[in-house]
mmCIF file of C-alpha atoms in Angstrom:
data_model
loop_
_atom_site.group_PDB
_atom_site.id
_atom_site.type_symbol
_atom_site.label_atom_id
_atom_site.label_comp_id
_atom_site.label_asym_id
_atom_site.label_seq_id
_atom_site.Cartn_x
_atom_site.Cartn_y
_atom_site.Cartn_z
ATOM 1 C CA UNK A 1 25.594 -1.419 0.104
ATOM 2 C CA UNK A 2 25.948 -4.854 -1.307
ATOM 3 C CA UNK A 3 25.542 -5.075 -5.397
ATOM 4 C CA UNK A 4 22.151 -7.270 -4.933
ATOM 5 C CA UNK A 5 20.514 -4.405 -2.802
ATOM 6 C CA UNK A 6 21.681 -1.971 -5.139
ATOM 7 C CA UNK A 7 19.710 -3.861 -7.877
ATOM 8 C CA UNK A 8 16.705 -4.374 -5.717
ATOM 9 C CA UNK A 9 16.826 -0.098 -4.581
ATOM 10 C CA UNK A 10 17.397 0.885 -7.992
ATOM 11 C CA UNK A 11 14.959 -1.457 -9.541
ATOM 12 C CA UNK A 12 12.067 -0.394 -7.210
ATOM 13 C CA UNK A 13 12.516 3.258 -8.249
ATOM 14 C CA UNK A 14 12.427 2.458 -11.144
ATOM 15 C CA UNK A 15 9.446 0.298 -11.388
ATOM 16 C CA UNK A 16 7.734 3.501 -9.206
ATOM 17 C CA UNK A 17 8.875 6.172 -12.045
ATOM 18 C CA UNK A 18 8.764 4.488 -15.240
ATOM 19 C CA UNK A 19 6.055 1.306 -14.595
ATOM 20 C CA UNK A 20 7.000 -1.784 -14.415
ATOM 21 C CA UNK A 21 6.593 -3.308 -18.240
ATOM 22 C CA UNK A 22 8.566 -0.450 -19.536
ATOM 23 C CA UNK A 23 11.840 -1.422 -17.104
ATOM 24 C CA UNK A 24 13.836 -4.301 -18.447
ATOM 25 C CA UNK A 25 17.172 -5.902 -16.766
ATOM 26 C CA UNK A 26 19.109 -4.047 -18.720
ATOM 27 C CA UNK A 27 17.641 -0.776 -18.346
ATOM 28 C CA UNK A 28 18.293 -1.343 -14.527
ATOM 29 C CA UNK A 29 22.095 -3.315 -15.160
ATOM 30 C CA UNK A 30 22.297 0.229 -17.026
ATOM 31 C CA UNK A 31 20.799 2.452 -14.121
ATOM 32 C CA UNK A 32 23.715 1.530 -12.199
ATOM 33 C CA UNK A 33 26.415 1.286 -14.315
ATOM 34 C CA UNK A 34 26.772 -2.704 -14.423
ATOM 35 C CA UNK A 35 27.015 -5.857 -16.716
ATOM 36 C CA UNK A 36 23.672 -7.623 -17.366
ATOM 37 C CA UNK A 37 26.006 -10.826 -16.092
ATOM 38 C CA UNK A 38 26.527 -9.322 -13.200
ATOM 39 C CA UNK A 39 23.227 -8.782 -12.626
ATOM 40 C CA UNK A 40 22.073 -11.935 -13.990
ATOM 41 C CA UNK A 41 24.456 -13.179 -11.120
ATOM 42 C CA UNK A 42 22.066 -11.848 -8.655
ATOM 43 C CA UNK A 43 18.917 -12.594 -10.136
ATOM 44 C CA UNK A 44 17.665 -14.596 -12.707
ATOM 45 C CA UNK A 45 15.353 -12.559 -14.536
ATOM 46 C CA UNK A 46 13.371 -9.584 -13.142
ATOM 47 C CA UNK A 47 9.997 -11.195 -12.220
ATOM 48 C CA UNK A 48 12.387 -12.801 -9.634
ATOM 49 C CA UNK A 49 13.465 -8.910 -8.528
ATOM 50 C CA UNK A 50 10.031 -8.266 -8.718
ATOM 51 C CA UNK A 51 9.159 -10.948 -5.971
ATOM 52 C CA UNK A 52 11.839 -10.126 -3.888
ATOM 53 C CA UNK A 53 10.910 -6.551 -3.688
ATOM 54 C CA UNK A 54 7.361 -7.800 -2.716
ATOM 55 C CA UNK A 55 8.952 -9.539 0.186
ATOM 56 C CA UNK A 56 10.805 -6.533 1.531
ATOM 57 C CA UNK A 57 6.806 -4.648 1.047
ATOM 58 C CA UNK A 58 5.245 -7.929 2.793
ATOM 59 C CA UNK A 59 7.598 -7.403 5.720
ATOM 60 C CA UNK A 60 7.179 -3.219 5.821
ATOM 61 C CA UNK A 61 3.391 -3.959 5.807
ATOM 62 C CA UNK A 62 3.584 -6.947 8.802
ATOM 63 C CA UNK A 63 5.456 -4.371 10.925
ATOM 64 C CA UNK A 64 3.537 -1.829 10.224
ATOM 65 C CA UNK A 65 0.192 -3.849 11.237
ATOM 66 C CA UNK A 66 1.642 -5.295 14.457
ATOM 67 C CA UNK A 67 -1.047 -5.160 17.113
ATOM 68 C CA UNK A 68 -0.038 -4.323 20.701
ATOM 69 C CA UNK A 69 -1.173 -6.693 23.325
ATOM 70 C CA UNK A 70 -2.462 -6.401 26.493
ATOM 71 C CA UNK A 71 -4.315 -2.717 25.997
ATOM 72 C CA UNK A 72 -7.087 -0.953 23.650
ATOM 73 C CA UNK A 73 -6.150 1.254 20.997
ATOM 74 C CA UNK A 74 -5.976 4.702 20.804
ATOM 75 C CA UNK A 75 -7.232 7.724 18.188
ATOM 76 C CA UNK A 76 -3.352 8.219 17.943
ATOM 77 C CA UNK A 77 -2.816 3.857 17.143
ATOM 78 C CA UNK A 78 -5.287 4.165 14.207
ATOM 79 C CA UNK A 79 -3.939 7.196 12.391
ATOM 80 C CA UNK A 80 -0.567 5.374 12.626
ATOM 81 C CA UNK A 81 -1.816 2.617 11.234
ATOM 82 C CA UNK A 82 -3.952 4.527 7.938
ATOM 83 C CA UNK A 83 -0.146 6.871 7.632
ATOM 84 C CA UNK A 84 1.536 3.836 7.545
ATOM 85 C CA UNK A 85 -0.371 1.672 4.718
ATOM 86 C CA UNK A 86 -0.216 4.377 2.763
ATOM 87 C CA UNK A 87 2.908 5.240 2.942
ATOM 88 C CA UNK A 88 3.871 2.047 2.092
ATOM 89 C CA UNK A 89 1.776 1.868 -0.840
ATOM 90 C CA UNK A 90 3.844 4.959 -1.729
ATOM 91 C CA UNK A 91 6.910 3.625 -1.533
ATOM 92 C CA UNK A 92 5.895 0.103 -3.802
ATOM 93 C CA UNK A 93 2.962 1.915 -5.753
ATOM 94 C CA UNK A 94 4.314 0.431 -9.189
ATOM 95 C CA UNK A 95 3.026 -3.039 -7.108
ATOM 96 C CA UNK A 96 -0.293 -2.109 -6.805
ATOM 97 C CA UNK A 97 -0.708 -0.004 -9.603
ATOM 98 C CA UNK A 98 -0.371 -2.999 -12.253
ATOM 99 C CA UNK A 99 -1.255 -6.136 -9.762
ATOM 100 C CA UNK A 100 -3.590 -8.228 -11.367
ATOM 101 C CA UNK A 101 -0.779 -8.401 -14.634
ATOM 102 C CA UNK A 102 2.055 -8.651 -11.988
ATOM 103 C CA UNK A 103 0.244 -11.922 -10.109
ATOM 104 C CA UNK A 104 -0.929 -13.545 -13.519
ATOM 105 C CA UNK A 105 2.568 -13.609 -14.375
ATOM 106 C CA UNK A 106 4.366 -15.426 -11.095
ATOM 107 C CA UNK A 107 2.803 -18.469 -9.259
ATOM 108 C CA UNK A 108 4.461 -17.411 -6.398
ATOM 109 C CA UNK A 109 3.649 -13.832 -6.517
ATOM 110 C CA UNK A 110 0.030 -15.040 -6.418
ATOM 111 C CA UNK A 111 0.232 -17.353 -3.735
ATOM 112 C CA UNK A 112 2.235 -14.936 -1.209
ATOM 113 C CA UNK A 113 -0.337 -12.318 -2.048
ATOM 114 C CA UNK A 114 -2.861 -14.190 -0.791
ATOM 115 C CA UNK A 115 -1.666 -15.218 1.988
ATOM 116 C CA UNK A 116 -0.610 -11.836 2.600
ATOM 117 C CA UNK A 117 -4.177 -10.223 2.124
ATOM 118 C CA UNK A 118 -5.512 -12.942 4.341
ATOM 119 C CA UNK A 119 -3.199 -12.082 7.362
ATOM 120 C CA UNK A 120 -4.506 -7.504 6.505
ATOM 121 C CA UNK A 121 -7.530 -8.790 6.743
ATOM 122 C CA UNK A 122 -7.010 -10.395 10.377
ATOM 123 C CA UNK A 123 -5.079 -7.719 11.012
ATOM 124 C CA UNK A 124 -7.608 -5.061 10.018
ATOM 125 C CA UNK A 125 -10.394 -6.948 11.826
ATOM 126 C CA UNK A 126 -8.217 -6.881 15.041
ATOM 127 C CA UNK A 127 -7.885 -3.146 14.942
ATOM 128 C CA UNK A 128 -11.446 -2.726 14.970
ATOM 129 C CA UNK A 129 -12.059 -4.862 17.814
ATOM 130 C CA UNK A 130 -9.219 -3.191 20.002
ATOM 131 C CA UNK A 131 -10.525 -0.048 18.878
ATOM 132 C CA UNK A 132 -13.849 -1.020 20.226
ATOM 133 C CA UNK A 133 -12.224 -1.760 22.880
ATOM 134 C CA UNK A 134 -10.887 2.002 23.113
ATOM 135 C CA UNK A 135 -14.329 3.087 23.085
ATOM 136 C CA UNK A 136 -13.893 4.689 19.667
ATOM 137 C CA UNK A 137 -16.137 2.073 17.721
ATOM 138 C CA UNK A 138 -19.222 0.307 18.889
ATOM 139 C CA UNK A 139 -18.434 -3.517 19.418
ATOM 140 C CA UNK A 140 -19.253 -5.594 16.292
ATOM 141 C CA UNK A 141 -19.951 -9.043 15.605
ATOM 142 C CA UNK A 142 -17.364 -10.931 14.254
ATOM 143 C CA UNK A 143 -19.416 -11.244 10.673
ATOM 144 C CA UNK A 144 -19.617 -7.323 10.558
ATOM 145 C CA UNK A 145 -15.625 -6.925 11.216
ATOM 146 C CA UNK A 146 -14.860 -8.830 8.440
ATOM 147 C CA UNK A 147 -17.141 -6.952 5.858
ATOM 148 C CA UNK A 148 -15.497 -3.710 7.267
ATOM 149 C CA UNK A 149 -12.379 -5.120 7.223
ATOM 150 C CA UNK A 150 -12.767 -6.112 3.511
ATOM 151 C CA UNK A 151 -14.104 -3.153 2.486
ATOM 152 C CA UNK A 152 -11.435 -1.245 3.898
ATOM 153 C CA UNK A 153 -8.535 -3.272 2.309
ATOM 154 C CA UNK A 154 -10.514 -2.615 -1.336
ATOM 155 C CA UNK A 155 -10.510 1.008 -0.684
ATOM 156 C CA UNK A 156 -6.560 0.938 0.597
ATOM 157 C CA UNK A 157 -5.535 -1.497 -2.555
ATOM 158 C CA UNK A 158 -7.642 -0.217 -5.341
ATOM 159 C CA UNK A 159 -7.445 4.115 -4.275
ATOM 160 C CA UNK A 160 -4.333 4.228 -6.943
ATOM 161 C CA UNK A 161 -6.304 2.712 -10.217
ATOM 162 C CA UNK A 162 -9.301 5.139 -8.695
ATOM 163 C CA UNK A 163 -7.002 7.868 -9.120
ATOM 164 C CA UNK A 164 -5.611 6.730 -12.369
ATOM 165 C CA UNK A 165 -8.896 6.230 -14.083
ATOM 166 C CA UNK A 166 -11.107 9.275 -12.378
ATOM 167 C CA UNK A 167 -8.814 11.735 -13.084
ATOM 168 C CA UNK A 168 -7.406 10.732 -16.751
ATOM 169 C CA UNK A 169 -4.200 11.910 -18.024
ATOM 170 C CA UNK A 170 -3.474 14.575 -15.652
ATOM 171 C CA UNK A 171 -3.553 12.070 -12.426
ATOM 172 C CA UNK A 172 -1.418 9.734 -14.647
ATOM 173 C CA UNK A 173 0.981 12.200 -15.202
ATOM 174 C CA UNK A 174 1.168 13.599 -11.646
ATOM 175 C CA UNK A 175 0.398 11.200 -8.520
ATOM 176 C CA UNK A 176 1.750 12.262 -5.425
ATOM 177 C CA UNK A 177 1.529 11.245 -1.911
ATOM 178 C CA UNK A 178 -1.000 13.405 -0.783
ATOM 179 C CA UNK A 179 -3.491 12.527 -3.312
ATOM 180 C CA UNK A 180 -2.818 8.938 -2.192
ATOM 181 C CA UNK A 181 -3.679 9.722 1.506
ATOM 182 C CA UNK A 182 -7.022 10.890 0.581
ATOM 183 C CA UNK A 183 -7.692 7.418 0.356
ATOM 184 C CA UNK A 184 -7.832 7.371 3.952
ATOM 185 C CA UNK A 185 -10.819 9.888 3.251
ATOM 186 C CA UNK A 186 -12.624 6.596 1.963
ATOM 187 C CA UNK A 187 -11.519 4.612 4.626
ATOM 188 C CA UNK A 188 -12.864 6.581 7.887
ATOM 189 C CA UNK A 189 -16.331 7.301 5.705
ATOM 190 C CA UNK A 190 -16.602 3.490 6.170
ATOM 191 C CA UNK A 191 -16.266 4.168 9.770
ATOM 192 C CA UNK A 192 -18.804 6.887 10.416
ATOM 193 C CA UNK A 193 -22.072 4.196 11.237
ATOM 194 C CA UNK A 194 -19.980 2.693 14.435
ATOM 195 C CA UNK A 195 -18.380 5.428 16.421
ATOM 196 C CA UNK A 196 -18.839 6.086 19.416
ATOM 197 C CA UNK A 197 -20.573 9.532 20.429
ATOM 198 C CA UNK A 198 -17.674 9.967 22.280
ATOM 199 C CA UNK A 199 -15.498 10.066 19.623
ATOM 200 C CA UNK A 200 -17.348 11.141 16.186
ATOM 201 C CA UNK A 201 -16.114 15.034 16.343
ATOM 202 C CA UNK A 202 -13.143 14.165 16.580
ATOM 203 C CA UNK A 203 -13.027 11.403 14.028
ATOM 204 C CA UNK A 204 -14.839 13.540 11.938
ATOM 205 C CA UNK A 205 -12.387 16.485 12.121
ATOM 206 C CA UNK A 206 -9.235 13.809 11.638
ATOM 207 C CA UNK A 207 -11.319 12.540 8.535
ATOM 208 C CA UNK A 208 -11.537 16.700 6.684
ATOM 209 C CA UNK A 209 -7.748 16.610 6.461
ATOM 210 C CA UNK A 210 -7.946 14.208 3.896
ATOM 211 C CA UNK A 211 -10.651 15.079 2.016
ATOM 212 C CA UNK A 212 -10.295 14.238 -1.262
ATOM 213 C CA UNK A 213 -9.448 17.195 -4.420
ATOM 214 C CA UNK A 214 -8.764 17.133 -7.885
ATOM 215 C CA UNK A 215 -5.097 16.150 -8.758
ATOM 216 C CA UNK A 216 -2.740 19.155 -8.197
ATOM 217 C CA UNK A 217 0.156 20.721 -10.277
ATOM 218 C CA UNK A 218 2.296 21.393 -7.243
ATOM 219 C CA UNK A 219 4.116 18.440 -5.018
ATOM 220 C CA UNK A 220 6.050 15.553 -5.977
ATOM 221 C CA UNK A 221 5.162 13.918 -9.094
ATOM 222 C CA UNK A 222 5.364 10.438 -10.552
ATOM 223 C CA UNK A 223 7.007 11.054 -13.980
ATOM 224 C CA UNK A 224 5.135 8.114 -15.729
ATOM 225 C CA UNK A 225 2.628 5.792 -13.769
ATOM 226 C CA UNK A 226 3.045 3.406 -16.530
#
């Protein structure tokens, strides 16, 4: 592995362990045993790691919500698509976790993010027509998608500070990735109004596996949320 994404693995975990604002160049030069020149070869300063790494979470996410063409989706398509997001909030949580101070601080940052949460939104709203499609949802109007699809991304992008804040010191000492799929929880609730009869049991049944429960001891644990 080249040194630059050595620097960009190590300083994503650990951005995820430690926070962001408590990881400085050199704590990462030290994480893997180089110069700060050397990494000041690579990078400038870390908010320009930091935007990199959002790049590399940009382009996991666009896979991730590529839509197939030509054909409805399945009950299999959206469950992909809920695992996925989450997972990849996972594996860039310190991202989300402190984004408002993250954007405030890079121009560029800000503008990419937008653009980004403009093209989850289309994306979003495109799942829920094709799952119409599949018979799972009742067709919407166009107006309706994009409330739903909204409301969705606020549940997917703001489910971390929820567990953060709801839960106190205990869920900021130990967030793992189950607790973060509950989100998805949250997300099929909004569903519930527009499926089909067809398909509500067995929405409904997909839904109780993620039910959401009071931060556990056991699993893997962040060791500082920052």
């Amino acid at each position: 592995m080249k040194t630059r994404d050595k620097i960009l693995l190590s300083s994503l975990e650990l951005f995820n362990e430690q926070g962001e604002r408590n990881v400085t160049t050199n704590h990462i030069a030290a994480h893997l045993a180089i110069s700060p020149g050397n990494l000041y070869y690579h990078f400038r300063n870390k908010s320009d790691i930091i935007y990199e790494i959002f790049q590399e979470y940009e382009k996991l996410v666009d896979y991730y919500l590529d839509i197939p063409e030509g054909r409805a989706l399945t009950l299999d398509d959206m469950t992909f698509y809920l695992e996925s997001v989450f997972d990849g909030l996972w594996s860039y949580r310190f991202f989300h976790r402190d984004l408002e101070y993250l954007l405030d601080r890079d121009s560029r940052l800000r503008n990419d993010y937008r653009e980004f949460t403009n093209r989850c939104l289309a994306a979003i709203s495109l799942i829920f027509e094709k799952l119409a499609d599949g018979g799972i949802l009742e067709p919407q109007p166009e107006s309706l998608r994009s409330a739903m699809s909204l409301n969705v991304w606020l549940v997917i992008t703001n489910w971390m500070a929820f567990l953060k804040t709801a839960h106190g010191e205990k869920a900021s000492a130990c967030l793992t990735l189950r607790e973060l799929k509950q989100g998805i929880y949250q997300v099929l609730t909004l569903e519930i109004p527009y499926l089909t009869p067809a398909y509500r049991e067995q929405v409904m049944t997909l839904r109780e596996k993620y039910r959401p429960k009071m931060p556990e001891q056991e699993g893997e644990c962040e060791a500082s949320v920052g």
